[in-house]
PDB file of C-alpha atoms in Angstrom:
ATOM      1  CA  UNK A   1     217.898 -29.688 116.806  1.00 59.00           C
ATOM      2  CA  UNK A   2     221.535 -29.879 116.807  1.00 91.00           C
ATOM      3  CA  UNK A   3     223.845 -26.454 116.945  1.00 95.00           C
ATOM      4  CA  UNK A   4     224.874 -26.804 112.823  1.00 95.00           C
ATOM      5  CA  UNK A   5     221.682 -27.899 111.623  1.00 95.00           C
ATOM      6  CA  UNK A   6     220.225 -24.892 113.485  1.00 95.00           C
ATOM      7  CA  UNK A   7     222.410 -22.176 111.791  1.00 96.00           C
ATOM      8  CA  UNK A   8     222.368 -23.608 108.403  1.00 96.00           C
ATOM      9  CA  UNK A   9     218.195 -23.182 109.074  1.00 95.00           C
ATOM     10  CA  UNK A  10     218.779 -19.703 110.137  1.00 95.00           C
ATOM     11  CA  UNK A  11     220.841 -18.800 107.624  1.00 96.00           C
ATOM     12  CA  UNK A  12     218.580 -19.821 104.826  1.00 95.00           C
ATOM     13  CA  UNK A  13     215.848 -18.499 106.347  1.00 93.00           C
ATOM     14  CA  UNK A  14     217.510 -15.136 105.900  1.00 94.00           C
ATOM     15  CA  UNK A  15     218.414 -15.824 102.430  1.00 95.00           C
ATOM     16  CA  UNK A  16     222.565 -15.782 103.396  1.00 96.00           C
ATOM     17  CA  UNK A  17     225.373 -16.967 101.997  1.00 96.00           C
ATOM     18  CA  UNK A  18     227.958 -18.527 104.177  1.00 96.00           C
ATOM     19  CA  UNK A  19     230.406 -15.631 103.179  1.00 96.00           C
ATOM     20  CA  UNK A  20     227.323 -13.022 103.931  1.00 96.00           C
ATOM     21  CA  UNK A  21     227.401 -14.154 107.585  1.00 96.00           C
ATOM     22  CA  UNK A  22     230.617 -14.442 107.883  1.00 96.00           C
ATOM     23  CA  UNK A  23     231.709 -11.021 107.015  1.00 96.00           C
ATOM     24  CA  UNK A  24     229.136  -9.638 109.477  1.00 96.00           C
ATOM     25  CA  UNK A  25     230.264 -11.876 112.368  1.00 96.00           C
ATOM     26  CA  UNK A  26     233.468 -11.223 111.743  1.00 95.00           C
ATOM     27  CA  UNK A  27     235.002 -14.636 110.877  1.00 95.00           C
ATOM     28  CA  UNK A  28     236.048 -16.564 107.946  1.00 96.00           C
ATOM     29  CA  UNK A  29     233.906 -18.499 105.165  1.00 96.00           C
ATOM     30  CA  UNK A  30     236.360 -21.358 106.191  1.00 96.00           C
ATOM     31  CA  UNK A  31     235.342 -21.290 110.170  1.00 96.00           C
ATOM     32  CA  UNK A  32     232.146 -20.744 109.300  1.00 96.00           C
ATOM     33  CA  UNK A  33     232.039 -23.959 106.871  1.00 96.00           C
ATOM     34  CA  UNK A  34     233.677 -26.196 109.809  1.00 96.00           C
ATOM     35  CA  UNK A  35     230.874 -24.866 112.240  1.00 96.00           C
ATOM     36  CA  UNK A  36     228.193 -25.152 109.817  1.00 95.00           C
ATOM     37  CA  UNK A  37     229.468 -28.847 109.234  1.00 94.00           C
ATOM     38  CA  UNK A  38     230.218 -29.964 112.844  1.00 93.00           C
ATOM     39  CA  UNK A  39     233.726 -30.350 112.298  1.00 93.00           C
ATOM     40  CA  UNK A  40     234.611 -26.912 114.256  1.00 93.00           C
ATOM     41  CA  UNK A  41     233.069 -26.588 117.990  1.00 94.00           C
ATOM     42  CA  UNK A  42     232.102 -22.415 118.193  1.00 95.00           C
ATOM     43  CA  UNK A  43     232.607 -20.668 121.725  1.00 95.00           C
ATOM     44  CA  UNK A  44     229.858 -18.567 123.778  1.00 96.00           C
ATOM     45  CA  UNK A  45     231.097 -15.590 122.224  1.00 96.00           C
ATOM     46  CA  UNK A  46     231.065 -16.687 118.730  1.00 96.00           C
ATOM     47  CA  UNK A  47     226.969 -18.104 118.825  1.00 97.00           C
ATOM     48  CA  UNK A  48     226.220 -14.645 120.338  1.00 96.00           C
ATOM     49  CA  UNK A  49     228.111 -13.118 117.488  1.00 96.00           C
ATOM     50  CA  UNK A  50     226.273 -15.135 114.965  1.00 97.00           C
ATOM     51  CA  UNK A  51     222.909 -14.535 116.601  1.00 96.00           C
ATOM     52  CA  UNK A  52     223.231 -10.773 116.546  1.00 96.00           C
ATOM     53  CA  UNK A  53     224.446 -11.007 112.665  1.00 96.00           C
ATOM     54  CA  UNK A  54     221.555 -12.973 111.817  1.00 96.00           C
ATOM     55  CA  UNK A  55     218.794 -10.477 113.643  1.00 94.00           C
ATOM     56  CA  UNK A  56     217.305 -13.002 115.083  1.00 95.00           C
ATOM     57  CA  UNK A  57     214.513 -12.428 117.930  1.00 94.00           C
ATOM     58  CA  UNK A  58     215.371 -12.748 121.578  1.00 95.00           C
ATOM     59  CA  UNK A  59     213.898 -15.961 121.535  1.00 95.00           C
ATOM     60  CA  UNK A  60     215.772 -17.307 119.010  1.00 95.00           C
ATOM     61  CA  UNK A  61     218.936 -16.238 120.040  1.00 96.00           C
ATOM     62  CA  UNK A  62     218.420 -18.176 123.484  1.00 97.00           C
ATOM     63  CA  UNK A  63     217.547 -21.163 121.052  1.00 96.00           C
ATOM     64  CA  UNK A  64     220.550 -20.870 119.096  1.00 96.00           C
ATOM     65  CA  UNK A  65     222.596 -20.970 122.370  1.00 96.00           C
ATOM     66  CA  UNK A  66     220.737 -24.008 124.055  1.00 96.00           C
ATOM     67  CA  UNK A  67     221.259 -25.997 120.523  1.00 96.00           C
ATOM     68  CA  UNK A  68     225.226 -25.391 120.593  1.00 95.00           C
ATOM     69  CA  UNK A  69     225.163 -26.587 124.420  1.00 95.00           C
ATOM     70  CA  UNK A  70     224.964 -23.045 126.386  1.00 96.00           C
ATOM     71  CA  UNK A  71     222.891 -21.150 128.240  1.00 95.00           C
ATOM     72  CA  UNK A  72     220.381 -18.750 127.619  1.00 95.00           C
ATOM     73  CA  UNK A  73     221.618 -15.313 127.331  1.00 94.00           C
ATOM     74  CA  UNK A  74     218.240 -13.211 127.713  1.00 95.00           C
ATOM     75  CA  UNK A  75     215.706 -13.283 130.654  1.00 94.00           C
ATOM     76  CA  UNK A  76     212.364 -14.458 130.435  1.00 94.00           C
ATOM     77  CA  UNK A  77     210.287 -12.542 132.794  1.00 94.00           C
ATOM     78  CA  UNK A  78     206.422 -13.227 133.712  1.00 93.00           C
ATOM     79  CA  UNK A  79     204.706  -9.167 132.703  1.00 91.00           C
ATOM     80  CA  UNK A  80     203.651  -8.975 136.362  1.00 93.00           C
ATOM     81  CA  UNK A  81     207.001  -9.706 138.082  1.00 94.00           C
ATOM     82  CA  UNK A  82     208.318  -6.871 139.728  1.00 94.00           C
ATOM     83  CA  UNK A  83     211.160  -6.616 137.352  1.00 92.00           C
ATOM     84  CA  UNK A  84     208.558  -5.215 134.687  1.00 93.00           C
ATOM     85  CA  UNK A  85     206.501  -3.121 136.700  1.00 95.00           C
ATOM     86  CA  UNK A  86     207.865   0.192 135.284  1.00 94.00           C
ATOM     87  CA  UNK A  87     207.257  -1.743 132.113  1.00 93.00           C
ATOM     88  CA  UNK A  88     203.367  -2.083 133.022  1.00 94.00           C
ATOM     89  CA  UNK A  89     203.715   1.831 134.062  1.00 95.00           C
ATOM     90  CA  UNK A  90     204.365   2.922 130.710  1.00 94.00           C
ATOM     91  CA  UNK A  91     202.003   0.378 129.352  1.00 95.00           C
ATOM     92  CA  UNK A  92     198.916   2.084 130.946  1.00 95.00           C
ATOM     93  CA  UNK A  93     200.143   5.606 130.548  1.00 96.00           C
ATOM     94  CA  UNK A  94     200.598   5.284 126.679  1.00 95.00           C
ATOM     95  CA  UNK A  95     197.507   3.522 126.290  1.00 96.00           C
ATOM     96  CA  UNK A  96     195.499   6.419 128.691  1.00 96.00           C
ATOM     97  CA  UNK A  97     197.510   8.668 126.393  1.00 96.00           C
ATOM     98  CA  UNK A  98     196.292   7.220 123.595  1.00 96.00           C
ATOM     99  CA  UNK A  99     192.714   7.779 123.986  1.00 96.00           C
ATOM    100  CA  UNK A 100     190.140   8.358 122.572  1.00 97.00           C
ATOM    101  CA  UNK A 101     191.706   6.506 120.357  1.00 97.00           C
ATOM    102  CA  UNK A 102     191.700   2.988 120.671  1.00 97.00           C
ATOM    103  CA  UNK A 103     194.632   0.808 121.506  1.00 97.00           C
ATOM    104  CA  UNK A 104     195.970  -2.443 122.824  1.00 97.00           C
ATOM    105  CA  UNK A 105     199.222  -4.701 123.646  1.00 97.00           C
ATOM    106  CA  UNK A 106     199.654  -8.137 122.271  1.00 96.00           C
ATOM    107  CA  UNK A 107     202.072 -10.705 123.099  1.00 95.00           C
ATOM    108  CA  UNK A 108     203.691 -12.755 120.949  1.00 92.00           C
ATOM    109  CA  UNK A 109     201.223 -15.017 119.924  1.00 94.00           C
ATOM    110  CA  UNK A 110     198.639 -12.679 119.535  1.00 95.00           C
ATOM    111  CA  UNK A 111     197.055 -12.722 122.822  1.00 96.00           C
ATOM    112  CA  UNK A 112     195.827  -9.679 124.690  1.00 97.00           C
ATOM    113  CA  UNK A 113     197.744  -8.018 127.567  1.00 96.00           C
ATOM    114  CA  UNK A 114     195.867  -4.585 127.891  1.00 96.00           C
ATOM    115  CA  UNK A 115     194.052  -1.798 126.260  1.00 96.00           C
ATOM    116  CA  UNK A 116     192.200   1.235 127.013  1.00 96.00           C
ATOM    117  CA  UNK A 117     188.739   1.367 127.046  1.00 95.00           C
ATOM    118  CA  UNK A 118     188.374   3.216 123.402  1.00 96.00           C
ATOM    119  CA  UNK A 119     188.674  -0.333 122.474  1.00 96.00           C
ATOM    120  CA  UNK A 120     184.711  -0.809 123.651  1.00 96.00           C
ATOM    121  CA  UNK A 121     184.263   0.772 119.871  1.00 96.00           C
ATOM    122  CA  UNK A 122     185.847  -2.137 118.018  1.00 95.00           C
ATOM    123  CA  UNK A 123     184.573  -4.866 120.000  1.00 96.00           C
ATOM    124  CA  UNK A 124     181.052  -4.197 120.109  1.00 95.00           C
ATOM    125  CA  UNK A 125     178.703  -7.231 119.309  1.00 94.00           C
ATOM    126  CA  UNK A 126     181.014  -9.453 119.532  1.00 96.00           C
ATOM    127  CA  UNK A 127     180.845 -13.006 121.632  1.00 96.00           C
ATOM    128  CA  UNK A 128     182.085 -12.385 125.256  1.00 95.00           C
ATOM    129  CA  UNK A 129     184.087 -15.579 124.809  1.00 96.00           C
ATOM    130  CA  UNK A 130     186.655 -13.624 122.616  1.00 96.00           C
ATOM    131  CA  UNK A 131     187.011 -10.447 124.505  1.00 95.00           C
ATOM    132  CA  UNK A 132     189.361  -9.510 127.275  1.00 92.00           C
ATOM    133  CA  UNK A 133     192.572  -9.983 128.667  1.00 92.00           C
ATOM    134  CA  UNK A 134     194.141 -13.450 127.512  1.00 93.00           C
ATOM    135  CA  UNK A 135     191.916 -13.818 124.339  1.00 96.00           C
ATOM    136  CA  UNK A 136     193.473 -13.617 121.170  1.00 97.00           C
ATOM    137  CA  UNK A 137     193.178 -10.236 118.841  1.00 96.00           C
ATOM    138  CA  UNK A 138     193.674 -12.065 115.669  1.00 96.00           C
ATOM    139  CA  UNK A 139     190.566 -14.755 116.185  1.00 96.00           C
ATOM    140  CA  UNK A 140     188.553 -11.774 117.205  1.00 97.00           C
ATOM    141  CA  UNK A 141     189.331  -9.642 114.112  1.00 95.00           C
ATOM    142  CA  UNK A 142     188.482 -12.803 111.443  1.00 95.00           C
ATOM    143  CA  UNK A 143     185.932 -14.830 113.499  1.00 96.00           C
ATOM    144  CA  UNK A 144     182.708 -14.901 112.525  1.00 95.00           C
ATOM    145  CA  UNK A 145     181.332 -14.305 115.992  1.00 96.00           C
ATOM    146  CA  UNK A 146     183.771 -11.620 116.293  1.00 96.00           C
ATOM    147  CA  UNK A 147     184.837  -8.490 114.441  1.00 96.00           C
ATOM    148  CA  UNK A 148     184.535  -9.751 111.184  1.00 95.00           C
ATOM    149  CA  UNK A 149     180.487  -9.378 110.442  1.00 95.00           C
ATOM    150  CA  UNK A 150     181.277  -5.212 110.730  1.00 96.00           C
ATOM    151  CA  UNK A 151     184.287  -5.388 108.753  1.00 95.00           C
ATOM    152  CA  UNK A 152     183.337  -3.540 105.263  1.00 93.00           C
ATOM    153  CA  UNK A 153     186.671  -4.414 103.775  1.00 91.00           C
ATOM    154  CA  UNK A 154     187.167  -8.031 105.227  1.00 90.00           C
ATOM    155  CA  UNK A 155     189.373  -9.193 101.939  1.00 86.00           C
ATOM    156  CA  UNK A 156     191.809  -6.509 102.699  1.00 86.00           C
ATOM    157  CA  UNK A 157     191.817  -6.161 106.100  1.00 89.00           C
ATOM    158  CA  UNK A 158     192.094 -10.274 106.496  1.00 90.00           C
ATOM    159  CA  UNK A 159     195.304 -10.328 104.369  1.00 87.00           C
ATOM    160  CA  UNK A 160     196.647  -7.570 106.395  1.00 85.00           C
ATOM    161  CA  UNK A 161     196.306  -9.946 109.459  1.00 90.00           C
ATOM    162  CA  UNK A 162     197.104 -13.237 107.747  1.00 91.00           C
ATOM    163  CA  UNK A 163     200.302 -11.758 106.527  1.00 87.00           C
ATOM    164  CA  UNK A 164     201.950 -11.379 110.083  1.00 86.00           C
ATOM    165  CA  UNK A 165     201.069 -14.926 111.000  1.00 91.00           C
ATOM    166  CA  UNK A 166     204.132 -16.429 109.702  1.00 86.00           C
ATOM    167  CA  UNK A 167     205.302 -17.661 113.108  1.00 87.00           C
ATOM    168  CA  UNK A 168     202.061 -18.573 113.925  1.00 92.00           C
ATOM    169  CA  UNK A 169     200.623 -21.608 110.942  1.00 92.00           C
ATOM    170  CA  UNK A 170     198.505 -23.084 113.264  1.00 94.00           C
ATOM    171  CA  UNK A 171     196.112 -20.314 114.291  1.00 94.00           C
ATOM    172  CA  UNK A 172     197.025 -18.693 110.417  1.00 94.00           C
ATOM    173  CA  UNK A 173     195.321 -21.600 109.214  1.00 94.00           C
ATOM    174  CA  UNK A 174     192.663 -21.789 111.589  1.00 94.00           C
ATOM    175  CA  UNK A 175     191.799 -17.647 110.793  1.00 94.00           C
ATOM    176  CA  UNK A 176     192.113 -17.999 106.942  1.00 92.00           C
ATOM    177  CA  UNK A 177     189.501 -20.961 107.022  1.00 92.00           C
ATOM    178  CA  UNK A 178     186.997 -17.921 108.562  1.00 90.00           C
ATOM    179  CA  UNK A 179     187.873 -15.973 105.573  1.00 85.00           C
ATOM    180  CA  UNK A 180     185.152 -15.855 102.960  1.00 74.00           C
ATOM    181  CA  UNK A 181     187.199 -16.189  98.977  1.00 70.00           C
ATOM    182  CA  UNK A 182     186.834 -12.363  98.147  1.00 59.00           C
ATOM    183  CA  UNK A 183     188.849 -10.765  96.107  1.00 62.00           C
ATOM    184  CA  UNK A 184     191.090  -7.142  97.756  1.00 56.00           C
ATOM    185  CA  UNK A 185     189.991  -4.285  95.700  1.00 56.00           C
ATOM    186  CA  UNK A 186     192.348  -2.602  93.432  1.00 53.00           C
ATOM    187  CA  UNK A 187     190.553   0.734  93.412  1.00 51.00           C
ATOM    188  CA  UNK A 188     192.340   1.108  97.073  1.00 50.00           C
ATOM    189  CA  UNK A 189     193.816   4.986  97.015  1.00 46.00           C
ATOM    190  CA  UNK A 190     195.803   6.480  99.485  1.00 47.00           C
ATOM    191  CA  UNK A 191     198.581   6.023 101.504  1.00 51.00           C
ATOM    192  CA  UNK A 192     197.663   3.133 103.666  1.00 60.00           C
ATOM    193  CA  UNK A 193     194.488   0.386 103.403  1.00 76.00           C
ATOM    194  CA  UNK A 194     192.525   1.582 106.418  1.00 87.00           C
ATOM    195  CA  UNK A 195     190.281  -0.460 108.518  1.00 92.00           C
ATOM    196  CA  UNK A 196     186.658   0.357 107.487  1.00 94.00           C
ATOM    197  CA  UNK A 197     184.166  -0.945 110.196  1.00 96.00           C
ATOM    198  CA  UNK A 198     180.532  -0.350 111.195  1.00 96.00           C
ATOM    199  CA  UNK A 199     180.035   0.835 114.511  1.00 96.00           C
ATOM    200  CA  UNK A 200     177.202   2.730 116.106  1.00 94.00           C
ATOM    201  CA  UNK A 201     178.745   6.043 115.599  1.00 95.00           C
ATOM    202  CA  UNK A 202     178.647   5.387 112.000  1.00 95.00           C
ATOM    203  CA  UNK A 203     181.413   4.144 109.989  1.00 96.00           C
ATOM    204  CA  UNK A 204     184.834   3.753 111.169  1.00 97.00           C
ATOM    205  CA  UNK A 205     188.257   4.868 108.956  1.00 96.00           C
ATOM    206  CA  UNK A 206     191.042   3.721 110.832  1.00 96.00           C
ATOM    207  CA  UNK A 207     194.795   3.553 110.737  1.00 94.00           C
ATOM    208  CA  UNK A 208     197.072   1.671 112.858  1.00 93.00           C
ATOM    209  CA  UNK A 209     200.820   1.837 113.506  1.00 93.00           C
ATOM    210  CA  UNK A 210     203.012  -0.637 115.981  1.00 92.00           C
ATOM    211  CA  UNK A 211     205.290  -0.240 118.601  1.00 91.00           C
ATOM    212  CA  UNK A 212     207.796  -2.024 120.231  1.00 91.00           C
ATOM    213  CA  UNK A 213     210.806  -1.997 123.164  1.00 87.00           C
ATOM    214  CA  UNK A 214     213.452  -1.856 120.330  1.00 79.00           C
ATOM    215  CA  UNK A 215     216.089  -1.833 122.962  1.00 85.00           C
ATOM    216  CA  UNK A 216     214.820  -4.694 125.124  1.00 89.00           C
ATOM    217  CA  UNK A 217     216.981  -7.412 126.382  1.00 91.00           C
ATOM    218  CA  UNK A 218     213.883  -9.478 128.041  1.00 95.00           C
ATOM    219  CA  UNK A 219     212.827 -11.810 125.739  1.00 95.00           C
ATOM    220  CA  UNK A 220     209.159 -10.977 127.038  1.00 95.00           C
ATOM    221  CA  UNK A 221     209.592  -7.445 126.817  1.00 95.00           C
ATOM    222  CA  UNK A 222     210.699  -7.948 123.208  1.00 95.00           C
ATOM    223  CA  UNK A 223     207.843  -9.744 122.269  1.00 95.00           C
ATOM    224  CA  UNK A 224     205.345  -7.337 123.180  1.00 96.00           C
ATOM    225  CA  UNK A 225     203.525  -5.047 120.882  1.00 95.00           C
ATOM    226  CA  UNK A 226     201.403  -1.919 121.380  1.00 96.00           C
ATOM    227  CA  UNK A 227     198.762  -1.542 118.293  1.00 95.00           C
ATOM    228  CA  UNK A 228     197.529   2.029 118.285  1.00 96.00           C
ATOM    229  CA  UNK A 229     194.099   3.350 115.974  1.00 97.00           C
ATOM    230  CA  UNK A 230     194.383   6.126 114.640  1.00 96.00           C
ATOM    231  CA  UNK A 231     191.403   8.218 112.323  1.00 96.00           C
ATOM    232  CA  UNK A 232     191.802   8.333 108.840  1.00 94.00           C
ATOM    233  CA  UNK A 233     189.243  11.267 107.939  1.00 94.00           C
ATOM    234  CA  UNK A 234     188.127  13.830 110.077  1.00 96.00           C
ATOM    235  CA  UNK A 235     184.523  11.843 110.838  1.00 96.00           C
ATOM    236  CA  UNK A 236     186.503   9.130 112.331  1.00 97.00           C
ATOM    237  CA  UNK A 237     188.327  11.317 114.717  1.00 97.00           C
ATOM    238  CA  UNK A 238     184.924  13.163 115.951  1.00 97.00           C
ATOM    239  CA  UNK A 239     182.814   9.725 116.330  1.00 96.00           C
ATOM    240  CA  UNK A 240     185.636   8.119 118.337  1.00 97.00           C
ATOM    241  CA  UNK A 241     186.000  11.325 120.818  1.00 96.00           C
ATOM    242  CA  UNK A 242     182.127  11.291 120.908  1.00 95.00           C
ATOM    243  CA  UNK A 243     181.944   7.463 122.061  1.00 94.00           C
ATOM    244  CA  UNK A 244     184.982   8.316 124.508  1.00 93.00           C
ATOM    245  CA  UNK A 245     182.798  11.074 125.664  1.00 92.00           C
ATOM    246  CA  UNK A 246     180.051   9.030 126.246  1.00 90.00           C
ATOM    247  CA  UNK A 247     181.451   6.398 127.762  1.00 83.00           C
ATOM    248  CA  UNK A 248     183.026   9.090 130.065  1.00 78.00           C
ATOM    249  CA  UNK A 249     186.784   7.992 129.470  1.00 62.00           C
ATOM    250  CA  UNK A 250     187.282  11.752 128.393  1.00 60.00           C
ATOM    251  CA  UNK A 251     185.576  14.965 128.770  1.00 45.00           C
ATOM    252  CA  UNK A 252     183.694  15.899 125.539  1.00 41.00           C
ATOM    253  CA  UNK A 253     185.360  17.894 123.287  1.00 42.00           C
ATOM    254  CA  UNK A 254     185.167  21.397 124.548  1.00 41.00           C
ATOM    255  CA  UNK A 255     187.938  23.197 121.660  1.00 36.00           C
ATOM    256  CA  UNK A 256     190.575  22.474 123.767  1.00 36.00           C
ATOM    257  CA  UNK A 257     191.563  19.093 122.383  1.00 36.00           C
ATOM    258  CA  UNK A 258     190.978  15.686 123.289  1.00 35.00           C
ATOM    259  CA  UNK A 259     191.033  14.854 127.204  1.00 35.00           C
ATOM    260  CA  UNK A 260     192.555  11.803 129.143  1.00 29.00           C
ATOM    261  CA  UNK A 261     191.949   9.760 131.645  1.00 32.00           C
TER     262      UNK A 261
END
């Protein structure tokens, strides 16, 4: 895709008007036209400037610069190069931290990169085939041969997922075919939909929150995001440090709090 073409489709994605984008990259509506039109050739400096005003990804921005002829500003590291090995550090330690609460890292497409072994509790019964380290998280939440069969909310919990898809159609549309047509409940109260599963310490209440690097200039560093569990009623919080305990990934609860590995 040519450099014009390209920003017009980035600015409409964001729903900006040519003066919008302007103003925040600091030029004119006028420069902005002739760039937008071909007529006007932008410098380095100025593509940067637009990328950063748009808030678009790491990835995109390197895009943006390859379609106007320049090149890519951001790294794109392999996880296990030594550049990211404090990177994989942290990884573990939050996700030992974490437990005995489940949680996991995802790349950008959905694929799995790590996660403690709390996780055990959420993937239980399902086919081998979809478990483990390069699988994807999102066919193994909605397939049938995966997490869905334990799911007690599936409608709700299946829009949840479908929702963040957006840069992914293909495996959207693959996930939503899984999905049986059921109809969210509106008697949902509370502060958050929680993730109600069976497991064999009874039935699961679960939260989850996201983190990312917000300050990463690796475009696979960016991409990365840590999915943590969390209870959401006290029965939760006592079957998940009682299948940690038996699993032996932390001592059993002994009044002092939960243990780590």
């Amino acid at each position: 895709m040519d450099f014009p073409r390209a920003l017009r489709a980035c600015r409409a994605r964001r729903h900006l008007s040519q003066l919008d984008l302007a103003s925040r990259a600091g030029t004119t509506q006028r420069h902005l036209s002739f760039i937008e039109s071909g007529r006007s050739v932008p410098g380095r400096n100025m593509v940067v400037r637009l990328a950063e005003s748009l808030e678009l990804s790491l990835r995109e921005r390197n895009e943006l610069l390859l379609s106007a002829g320049y090149a890519a500003a951001y790294a794109e590291s392999a996880l296990d190069s030594a550049e990211l090995a404090p990177v994989r550090t942290a990884i573990d330690s939050i996700l030992r931290g974490h437990l005995p609460y489940p949680a996991l890292v995802v790349d950008r497409g959905g694929d799995l990169v790590a996660a403690n072994s709390a996780m055990d509790v959420i993937t239980e019964g399902a086919d081998p085939e979809l478990v483990g380290p390069g699988t994807n998280v999102y066919r193994l939440a909605l397939h049938p041969k995966g997490v869905a069969p334990r799911i007690l909310n599936l409608a709700e919990w299946a829009r949840h997922i479908l929702a963040a898809l957006g840069h992914l159609p293909e495996l959207r549309d693959e996930l939503a075919a899984y999905i049986p047509a059921l109809d969210p409940s509106a008697g949902q109260l509370g502060f958050a939909v929680p993730l109600r599963l069976r497991s064999s310490y009874g039935e699961l209440r679960l939260m989850t929150t996201v983190t990312t690097f917000a300050t990463a200039v690796d475009v696979t560093l960016a991409e990365l995001r840590l999915e943590a569990f969390l209870p959401a009623d006290p029965a939760t919080a006592e079957a998940l440090a009682a299948a940690a305990a038996a699993a032996g990934a932390i001592p059993a609860a002994d009044g002092q709090g939960p243990g780590y590995m």
